[in-house]
XYZ file of C-alpha atoms in Angstrom:
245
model
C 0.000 0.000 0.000
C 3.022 2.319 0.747
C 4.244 1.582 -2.728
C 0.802 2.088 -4.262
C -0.576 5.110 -3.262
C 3.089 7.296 -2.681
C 3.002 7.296 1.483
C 6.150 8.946 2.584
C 8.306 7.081 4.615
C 6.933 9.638 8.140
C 3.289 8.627 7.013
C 4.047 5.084 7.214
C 5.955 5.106 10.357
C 3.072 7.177 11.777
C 1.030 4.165 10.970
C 2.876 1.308 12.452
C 2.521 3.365 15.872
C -0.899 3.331 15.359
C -1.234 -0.231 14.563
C 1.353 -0.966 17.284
C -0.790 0.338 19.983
C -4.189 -0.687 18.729
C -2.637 -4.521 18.549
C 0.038 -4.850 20.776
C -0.209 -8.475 20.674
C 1.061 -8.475 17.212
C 4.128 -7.488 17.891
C 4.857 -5.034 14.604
C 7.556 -2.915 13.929
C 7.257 0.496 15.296
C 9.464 2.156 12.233
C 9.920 2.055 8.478
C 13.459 1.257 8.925
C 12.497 -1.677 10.648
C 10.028 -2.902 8.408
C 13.560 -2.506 5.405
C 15.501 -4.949 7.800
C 12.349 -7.643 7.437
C 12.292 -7.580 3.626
C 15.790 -7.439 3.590
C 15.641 -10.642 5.850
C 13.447 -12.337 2.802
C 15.869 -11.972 0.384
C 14.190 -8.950 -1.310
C 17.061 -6.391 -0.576
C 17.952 -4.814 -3.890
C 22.285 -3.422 -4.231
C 23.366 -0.480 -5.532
C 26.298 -0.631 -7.897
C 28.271 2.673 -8.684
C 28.176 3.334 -12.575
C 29.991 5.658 -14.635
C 27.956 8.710 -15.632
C 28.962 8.138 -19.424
C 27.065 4.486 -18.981
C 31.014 3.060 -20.097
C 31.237 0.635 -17.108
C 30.000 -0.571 -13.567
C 32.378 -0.388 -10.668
C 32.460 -4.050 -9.316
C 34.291 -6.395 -9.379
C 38.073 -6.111 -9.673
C 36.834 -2.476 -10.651
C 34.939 -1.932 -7.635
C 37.496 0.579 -6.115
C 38.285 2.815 -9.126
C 38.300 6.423 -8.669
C 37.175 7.115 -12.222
C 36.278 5.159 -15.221
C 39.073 3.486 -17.327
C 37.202 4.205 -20.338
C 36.549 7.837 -20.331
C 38.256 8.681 -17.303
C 35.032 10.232 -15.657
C 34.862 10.541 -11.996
C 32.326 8.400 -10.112
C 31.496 11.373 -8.048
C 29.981 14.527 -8.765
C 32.806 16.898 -9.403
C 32.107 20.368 -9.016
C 35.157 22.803 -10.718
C 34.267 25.852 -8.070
C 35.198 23.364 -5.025
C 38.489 24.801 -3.226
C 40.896 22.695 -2.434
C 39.835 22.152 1.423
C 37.166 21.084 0.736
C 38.581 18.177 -2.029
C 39.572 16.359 0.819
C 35.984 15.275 1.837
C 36.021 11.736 2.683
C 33.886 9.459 0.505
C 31.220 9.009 3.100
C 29.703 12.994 1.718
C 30.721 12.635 -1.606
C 27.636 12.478 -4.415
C 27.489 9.341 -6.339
C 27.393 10.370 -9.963
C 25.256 6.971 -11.224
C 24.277 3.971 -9.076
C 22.455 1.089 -10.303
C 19.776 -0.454 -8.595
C 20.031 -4.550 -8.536
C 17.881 -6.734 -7.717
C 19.238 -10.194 -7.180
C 17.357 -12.814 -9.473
C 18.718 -16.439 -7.565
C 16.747 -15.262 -4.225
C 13.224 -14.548 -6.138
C 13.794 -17.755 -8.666
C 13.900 -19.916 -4.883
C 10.749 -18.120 -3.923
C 9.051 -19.497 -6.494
C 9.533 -23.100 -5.318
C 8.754 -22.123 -1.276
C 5.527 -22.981 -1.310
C 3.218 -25.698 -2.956
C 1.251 -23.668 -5.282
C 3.594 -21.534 -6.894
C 5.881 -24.544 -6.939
C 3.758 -26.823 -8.949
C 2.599 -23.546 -11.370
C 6.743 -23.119 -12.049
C 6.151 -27.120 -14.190
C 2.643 -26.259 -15.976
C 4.199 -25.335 -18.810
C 5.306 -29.307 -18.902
C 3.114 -31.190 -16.826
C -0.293 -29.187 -17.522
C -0.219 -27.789 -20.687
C -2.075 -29.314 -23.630
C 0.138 -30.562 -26.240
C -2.266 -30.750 -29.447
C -0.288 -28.105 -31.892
C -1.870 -25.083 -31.134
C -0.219 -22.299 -30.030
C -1.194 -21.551 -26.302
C 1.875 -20.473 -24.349
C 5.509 -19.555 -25.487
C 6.223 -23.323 -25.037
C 4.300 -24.377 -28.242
C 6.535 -21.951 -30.517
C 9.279 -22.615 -32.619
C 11.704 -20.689 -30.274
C 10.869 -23.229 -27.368
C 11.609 -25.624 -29.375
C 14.826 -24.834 -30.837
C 16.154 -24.125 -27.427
C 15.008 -27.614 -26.278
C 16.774 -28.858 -29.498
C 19.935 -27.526 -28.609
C 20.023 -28.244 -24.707
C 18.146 -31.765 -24.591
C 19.963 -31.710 -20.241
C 18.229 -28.157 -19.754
C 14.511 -29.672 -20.857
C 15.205 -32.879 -18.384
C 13.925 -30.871 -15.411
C 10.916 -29.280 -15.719
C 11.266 -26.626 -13.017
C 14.629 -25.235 -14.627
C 13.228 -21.295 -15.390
C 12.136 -20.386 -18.589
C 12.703 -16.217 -18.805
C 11.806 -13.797 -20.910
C 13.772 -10.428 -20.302
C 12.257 -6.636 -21.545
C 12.919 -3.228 -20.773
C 11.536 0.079 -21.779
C 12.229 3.764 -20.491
C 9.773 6.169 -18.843
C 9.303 9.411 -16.574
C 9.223 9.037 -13.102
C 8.546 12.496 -12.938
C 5.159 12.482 -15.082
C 6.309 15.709 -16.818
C 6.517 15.969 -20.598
C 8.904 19.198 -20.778
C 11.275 16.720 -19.020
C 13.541 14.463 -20.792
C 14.605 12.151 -17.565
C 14.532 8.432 -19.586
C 14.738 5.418 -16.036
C 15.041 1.989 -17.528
C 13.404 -1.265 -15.563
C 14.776 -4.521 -16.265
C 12.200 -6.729 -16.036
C 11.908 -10.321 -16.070
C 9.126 -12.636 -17.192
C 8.681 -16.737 -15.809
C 7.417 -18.177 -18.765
C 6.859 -21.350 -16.859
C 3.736 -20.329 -15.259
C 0.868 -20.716 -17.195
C 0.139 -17.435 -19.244
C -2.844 -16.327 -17.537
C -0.241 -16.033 -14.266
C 2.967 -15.043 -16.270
C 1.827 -11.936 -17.045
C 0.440 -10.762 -14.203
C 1.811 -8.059 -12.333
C 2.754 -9.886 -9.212
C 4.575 -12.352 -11.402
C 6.814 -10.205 -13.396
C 10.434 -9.697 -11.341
C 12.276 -6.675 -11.327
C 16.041 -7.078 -12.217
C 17.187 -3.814 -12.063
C 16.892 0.020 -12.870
C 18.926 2.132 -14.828
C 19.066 5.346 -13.837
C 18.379 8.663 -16.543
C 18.580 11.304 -17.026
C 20.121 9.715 -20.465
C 18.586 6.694 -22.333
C 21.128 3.927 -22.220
C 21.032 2.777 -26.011
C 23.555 0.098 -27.034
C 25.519 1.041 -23.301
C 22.403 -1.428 -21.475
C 24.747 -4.489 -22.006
C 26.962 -2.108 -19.617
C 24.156 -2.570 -16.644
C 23.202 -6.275 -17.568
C 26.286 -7.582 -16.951
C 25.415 -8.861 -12.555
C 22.316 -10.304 -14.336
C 24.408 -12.332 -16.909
C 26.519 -13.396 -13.792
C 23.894 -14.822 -11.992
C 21.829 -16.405 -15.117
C 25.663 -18.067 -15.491
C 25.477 -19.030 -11.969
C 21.403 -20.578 -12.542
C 22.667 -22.434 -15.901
C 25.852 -24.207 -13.818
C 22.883 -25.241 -11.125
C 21.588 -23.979 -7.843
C 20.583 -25.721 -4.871
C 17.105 -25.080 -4.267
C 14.068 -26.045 -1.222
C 10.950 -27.457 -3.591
C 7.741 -27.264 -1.782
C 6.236 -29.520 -4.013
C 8.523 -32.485 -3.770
């Protein structure tokens, strides 16, 4: 509800007061920042990788503790020319990040879907209950499926391995047309739920979100790359609790 309707993070904690006091007995957190330490607990927590303002590269890795790109040479911080020299020395706790990327880890919200019973059984419909007469239903009856099950006969063995479909478009967040600000989602589609669940909403996972003001263009392989690591990591094989079985 916080996310849907825009409630500021004092409205909310205003709220879990009230709720605190009227039901005591429940035993809920009295502040928003508490409520952040839960979801982080659930293996929702999202990370926030430092990107160079020129989209060129992402500061991880062996790269995680450059100073400035080693493409372009562009600070990671925002640089202001009038600063004097005291105060250049600013530690890096104050300094201005000049582009982070928001992450959201995909191996966490893959074992979610196989926690409990019913989304666990919905992640092998697209084996176990669709109907297989030729007609085209779900992206498992086209000749894309297909080809990919062609090619990696040990990948179709095991139903419940994750079929995804990947998109991203930019938008506003400022709902303002004089504005140019472009934010890019990353968002992720399980194709092996049955398409009237796929789609929906709560099914679709976000991977990430590029920050504007600037469109990305050809530069979004830049911000995919954690993504590619962990789809690497899912093709090698994780260990994973089914509900189901």
């Amino acid at each position: 509800m916080k996310c849907l309707h825009g409630w500021s993070q004092e409205s909310f904690t205003m709220l879990l007061g009230v709720l605190s006091d009227a039901l005591p007995q429940a035993q809920l957190p009295k502040k928003y920042y508490e409520v952040q330490k839960i979801i982080r607990d659930l293996g929702l927590d999202y990370e926030k990788i430092h990107a160079c303002p020129n989209d060129c590269m992402l500061f991880r890795g062996e790269r995680a503790d450059q100073e400035s790109c080693h493409v372009c040479g562009s600070s990671r911080w925002v640089t202001n020319e009038k600063k004097d020299s005291q105060a250049e020395s600013v530690s890096k706790q104050k300094k201005k990040l000049a582009k982070v990327l928001r992450y959201f880890p995909l191996i966490p919200r893959i074992q979610r879907l196989f926690a409990t019973r019913k989304t666990s059984d919905d992640m092998c419909w697209h084996d176990e209950g669709r109907t297989k007469d030729g007609k085209i239903r779900h992206p498992a009856n086209g000749e894309c499926w297909k080809d990919l099950d062609a090619r990696y006969p040990s990948f179709v063995v095991d139903p419940r391995n994750p079929r995804l479909g990947i998109l991203s478009d930019g938008f506003n967040p400022f709902r303002s047309m004089s504005s140019k600000h472009s934010t890019w989602p990353v968002m992720l589609i399980p194709y092996n739920l049955p398409p009237w669940i796929c789609m929906k909403e709560t099914s679709l996972i976000l991977s990430m979100i590029i920050p504007g003001p600037a469109s990305p263009g050809n530069d979004i392989d830049i911000y995919l790359q954690p993504l590619i690591d962990e789809l690497l990591q899912l093709w090698d094989g994780v260990d994973t609790f089914d509900a189901s079985s």
